RNA sequence: GCGAAAGUGGCGGAACUGGUAGACGCACUGGACUUAGAAUCCAGCGCCAUUGUGCGUGGGGGUUCAAAUCCCCCCUUUCGCACCA
């Protein structure tokens, strides 16, 4: 008997798949397409279990869909620019490119050992000029269209990474990558106008409902943060800084008559002009400095005491002309709305607390009953809807109606309008680092900021540089890169030395896969419209906002620039966020030392076992614990199949899966096995390819294997029985092959089958074979199970009822009771209602 | 505070449209094989109870002939956002 030796057979089949380009695909096909994609990895050096799980999920889908008749695109590549390469290069005294490419080589070979069915002919790495040249083209087109602009503003600065970060890359006030506390720094940077798409990004979340996890949609919704309201202009008593007025954003224009003060952010551009020459200017300046010196964590912490200071200046109420004092407040966010808010202490909790603290008046303008209350007894602001009071001509209106009327009145006066605010900010894509895509722009003394000519692309990132030990980019000191000629006037110019955020590369790689080797254009339109959108995207939930929001934005922007088809609104039709692989209940991490190394597991058990365990341990979106007994169990199941096969070798005929006929199945055991076979084909097929419930697909195959063991113990050696058993074996190998492809290929060929299993069609299940001779009917009395009875399939209601009433246990429980009703569900149960 | 998800045996989890709760696996127990062990095969395995008209899907109500599943209230856990005006 041949022993199961995964090391040997896995290598053999991996070689055969590779040599035959078994998983290469083309868009020229009559089959329906299916694009399955896993989030591409950063080439950190080694695959970890999280990667393995991610790619196993994608691979089963790809293999199952392929067998089920789809033309499948399943590509892989490398998110190859980024900071760790620079840090590692400094540490190991090598070049970021060398480090990156050797990591890619290592991880590629690890992936191949796992038998993933990628179309390797489409592999790409974002650090290659063949890739980023197209990104530079997009940059120029964005610039032309006004979707890119340069702006000086306070930015999130990570002191340890020596670069700025986008808002999405700051978590709890810390750098998402290195966890250092982020500082604020005034810098001039390139911004992508993602806010121009805020409305569409929000609205199109509706298209994703049901196909993306609710929480990801909720998180994006939250992040975009739309609020409807009004901008209201308060004229300044004395003009300042050349301005006649200050505007605020509010969601409650209906409370405008309750305004008692205005609060500005200390960073508001008008503040310095307003306070100039005030008697307590120095004191105010101290307040401003103390707020500005706080780091982000401190500034935004819940426990931060709300503080303010009066400036001594006033604005005038837009309706009454009343004088309203201008305060500065440490809680007002400069970058949201207009950086100034109106203070309505009666109907906003923050303003209420602020007014109490600084002894400012409180005036009620909304009332539940319509009557005025004694606000001095209030313990908190009244934020519920009601009737407007103390509001001049608007008195007596329900506040929702008042909102509209007040906005209309403000508009007429030229002192306001209805607006919508978003929490989303434009995306800062400048990075002060070396290992990234160069920004194709020059600074010319005569012409200013000039985009490169498209025919000069790519602007190549010079590789013959040495990285500085402090992590600062060597580009500004690289004369051959910096010194250039202006594309417009031909005069001397300096090249931009910031590089692009690596999230730019990952915002469009999935479309480049559709024509990865085209060196004439970014995309082949036919291939692009054939393959896009991605049918199933799989990755970690950590990108719920970052990558997934950027990629959605990029898709819409490139669509509007004509790079993508007009109807490509969303890049990822379905999204699966896979759970983490834990060890002893906590996340695996190098620093904690609780790591399970995939390669060691492959050495010990083989790739098929690793794949099987990753998919069987839990549903894909849930976290699971890696356990030794769990992987042992997975290994045991594969050995069990191997043994069943080897022990029955003489009985096996090289028949197709699902090929035995009703005529072959002469006895009840054979009929049962055949029935189970077709049920397995159905269940495993649906669970694997449509429901992404790999654990239950595997359970179904396990049940079937158990049934085969029982059948083999009793079966005869006649042709019919052998055909039933052989067909069953072929079905096990076929349905399990997406999960454990190597072993299944090996047994398939040992069975005497000619073509490769991976090229086989998924067997068709036969509805007729699913019908069993008898069905077990549940018998209930008053909804409680009191017994079961086996009846011939198709027995009618009367027969079911009669059998139920005749059942001894049912008789016992209905004895002495009057039967009120009998509910019969054919094929399922009989419930007798008795009192 | 706002938003989302999840609570089922000793454990991971099944039950897809309300219809036999606990599939499949792990762990455990017993048996067979064996000098013995490992492996394998077979069987048992929700709880309680000296064996029942018992209890049981986080808790409490409700709808229904029938609820893990639908509705209402509450509790717990995890995650995301959070002074957003």
Short mmCIF file of N, CA, C and O in Angstrom, two decimals, chain A residues 620-661:
data_model
loop_
_atom_site.label_atom_id
_atom_site.label_comp_id
_atom_site.label_asym_id
_atom_site.label_seq_id
_atom_site.Cartn_x
_atom_site.Cartn_y
_atom_site.Cartn_z
N UNK A 620 -15.39 31.86 7.38
CA UNK A 620 -14.26 32.71 6.99
C UNK A 620 -14.22 34.08 7.64
O UNK A 620 -13.15 34.62 7.85
N UNK A 621 -15.36 34.64 7.98
CA UNK A 621 -15.31 36.01 8.51
C UNK A 621 -15.02 36.04 10.00
O UNK A 621 -14.79 37.09 10.58
N UNK A 622 -14.98 34.87 10.62
CA UNK A 622 -14.75 34.84 12.07
C UNK A 622 -13.29 34.55 12.43
O UNK A 622 -12.60 33.85 11.71
N UNK A 623 -12.85 35.07 13.58
CA UNK A 623 -11.52 34.73 14.08
C UNK A 623 -11.50 33.26 14.50
O UNK A 623 -12.53 32.73 14.89
N UNK A 624 -10.35 32.62 14.40
CA UNK A 624 -10.26 31.29 15.00
C UNK A 624 -8.88 31.06 15.61
O UNK A 624 -7.91 31.71 15.24
N UNK A 625 -8.86 30.15 16.53
CA UNK A 625 -7.65 29.81 17.25
C UNK A 625 -6.92 28.68 16.53
O UNK A 625 -7.54 27.67 16.19
N UNK A 626 -5.65 28.86 16.30
CA UNK A 626 -4.85 27.79 15.73
C UNK A 626 -4.59 26.77 16.84
O UNK A 626 -4.15 27.14 17.92
N UNK A 627 -4.94 25.50 16.61
CA UNK A 627 -4.65 24.49 17.63
C UNK A 627 -3.98 23.28 16.99
O UNK A 627 -4.26 22.93 15.85
N UNK A 628 -3.12 22.69 17.74
CA UNK A 628 -2.40 21.50 17.30
C UNK A 628 -3.40 20.36 17.03
O UNK A 628 -3.30 19.68 16.02
N UNK A 629 -4.37 20.20 17.95
CA UNK A 629 -5.31 19.09 17.75
C UNK A 629 -6.19 19.35 16.53
O UNK A 629 -6.64 18.42 15.88
N UNK A 630 -6.43 20.62 16.24
CA UNK A 630 -7.24 20.97 15.08
C UNK A 630 -6.55 20.58 13.78
O UNK A 630 -7.15 19.95 12.90
N UNK A 631 -5.28 20.92 13.67
CA UNK A 631 -4.59 20.58 12.42
C UNK A 631 -4.34 19.07 12.34
O UNK A 631 -4.38 18.49 11.24
N UNK A 632 -4.17 18.44 13.48
CA UNK A 632 -4.07 16.97 13.49
C UNK A 632 -5.34 16.36 12.93
O UNK A 632 -5.30 15.39 12.17
N UNK A 633 -6.47 16.92 13.34
CA UNK A 633 -7.76 16.42 12.87
C UNK A 633 -7.89 16.55 11.36
O UNK A 633 -8.39 15.65 10.68
N UNK A 634 -7.43 17.69 10.85
CA UNK A 634 -7.49 17.92 9.40
C UNK A 634 -6.63 16.90 8.68
O UNK A 634 -7.03 16.31 7.67
N UNK A 635 -5.45 16.67 9.23
CA UNK A 635 -4.54 15.71 8.64
C UNK A 635 -5.16 14.30 8.65
O UNK A 635 -5.09 13.55 7.68
N UNK A 636 -5.82 13.99 9.77
CA UNK A 636 -6.45 12.67 9.92
C UNK A 636 -7.50 12.44 8.83
O UNK A 636 -7.61 11.35 8.29
N UNK A 637 -8.26 13.48 8.53
CA UNK A 637 -9.32 13.34 7.53
C UNK A 637 -8.72 13.02 6.15
O UNK A 637 -9.22 12.14 5.44
N UNK A 638 -7.64 13.68 5.79
CA UNK A 638 -7.03 13.41 4.49
C UNK A 638 -6.46 11.99 4.44
O UNK A 638 -6.60 11.28 3.44
N UNK A 639 -5.85 11.59 5.56
CA UNK A 639 -5.31 10.22 5.62
C UNK A 639 -6.43 9.20 5.52
O UNK A 639 -6.24 8.12 4.95
N UNK A 640 -7.56 9.54 6.08
CA UNK A 640 -8.72 8.65 6.06
C UNK A 640 -9.21 8.44 4.62
O UNK A 640 -9.59 7.33 4.24
N UNK A 641 -9.19 9.49 3.85
CA UNK A 641 -9.57 9.36 2.44
C UNK A 641 -8.52 8.52 1.70
O UNK A 641 -8.85 7.62 0.92
N UNK A 642 -7.27 8.84 1.96
CA UNK A 642 -6.18 8.11 1.31
C UNK A 642 -6.29 6.61 1.57
O UNK A 642 -6.17 5.79 0.67
N UNK A 643 -6.56 6.27 2.83
CA UNK A 643 -6.67 4.87 3.22
C UNK A 643 -7.87 4.20 2.57
O UNK A 643 -7.78 3.07 2.07
N UNK A 644 -8.98 4.90 2.58
CA UNK A 644 -10.18 4.36 1.95
C UNK A 644 -9.88 4.03 0.50
O UNK A 644 -10.28 2.99 -0.03
N UNK A 645 -9.15 4.94 -0.13
CA UNK A 645 -8.81 4.76 -1.54
C UNK A 645 -7.89 3.55 -1.73
O UNK A 645 -8.17 2.66 -2.53
N UNK A 646 -6.80 3.55 -0.96
CA UNK A 646 -5.81 2.48 -1.13
C UNK A 646 -6.40 1.12 -0.80
O UNK A 646 -6.15 0.14 -1.50
N UNK A 647 -7.22 1.05 0.26
CA UNK A 647 -7.81 -0.23 0.67
C UNK A 647 -8.84 -0.73 -0.34
O UNK A 647 -9.24 -1.89 -0.30
N UNK A 648 -9.31 0.16 -1.19
CA UNK A 648 -10.35 -0.25 -2.15
C UNK A 648 -9.83 -0.21 -3.58
O UNK A 648 -10.61 -0.23 -4.52
N UNK A 649 -8.52 -0.10 -3.73
CA UNK A 649 -7.93 0.11 -5.05
C UNK A 649 -8.45 -0.87 -6.10
O UNK A 649 -8.77 -0.50 -7.22
N UNK A 650 -8.56 -2.15 -5.71
CA UNK A 650 -8.97 -3.18 -6.67
C UNK A 650 -10.41 -3.00 -7.13
O UNK A 650 -10.79 -3.48 -8.19
N UNK A 651 -11.19 -2.32 -6.31
CA UNK A 651 -12.61 -2.17 -6.65
C UNK A 651 -12.86 -0.98 -7.58
O UNK A 651 -13.91 -0.88 -8.21
N UNK A 652 -11.89 -0.07 -7.61
CA UNK A 652 -12.16 1.22 -8.26
C UNK A 652 -12.07 1.16 -9.78
O UNK A 652 -11.16 0.57 -10.35
N UNK A 653 -13.05 1.79 -10.42
CA UNK A 653 -13.08 1.92 -11.87
C UNK A 653 -12.93 3.41 -12.20
O UNK A 653 -13.43 4.25 -11.46
N UNK A 654 -12.24 3.76 -13.28
CA UNK A 654 -12.03 5.17 -13.61
C UNK A 654 -13.28 5.82 -14.21
O UNK A 654 -13.30 6.20 -15.36
N UNK A 655 -14.31 5.95 -13.40
CA UNK A 655 -15.57 6.53 -13.90
C UNK A 655 -15.65 8.00 -13.47
O UNK A 655 -15.01 8.40 -12.51
N UNK A 656 -16.43 8.80 -14.18
CA UNK A 656 -16.59 10.20 -13.79
C UNK A 656 -17.36 10.32 -12.46
O UNK A 656 -18.05 9.40 -12.06
N UNK A 657 -17.21 11.50 -11.84
CA UNK A 657 -17.96 11.77 -10.61
C UNK A 657 -19.45 11.84 -10.92
O UNK A 657 -19.85 12.36 -11.96
N UNK A 658 -20.23 11.30 -10.03
CA UNK A 658 -21.69 11.37 -10.17
C UNK A 658 -22.22 10.57 -11.34
O UNK A 658 -23.28 10.87 -11.87
N UNK A 659 -21.48 9.52 -11.73
CA UNK A 659 -21.85 8.81 -12.96
C UNK A 659 -22.65 7.54 -12.72
O UNK A 659 -23.20 6.97 -13.65
N UNK A 660 -22.72 7.07 -11.48
CA UNK A 660 -23.47 5.82 -11.27
C UNK A 660 -24.95 6.08 -11.52
O UNK A 660 -25.45 7.18 -11.31
N UNK A 661 -25.64 5.05 -11.98
CA UNK A 661 -27.05 5.21 -12.35
C UNK A 661 -27.94 4.49 -11.34
O UNK A 661 -27.46 3.71 -10.52
#
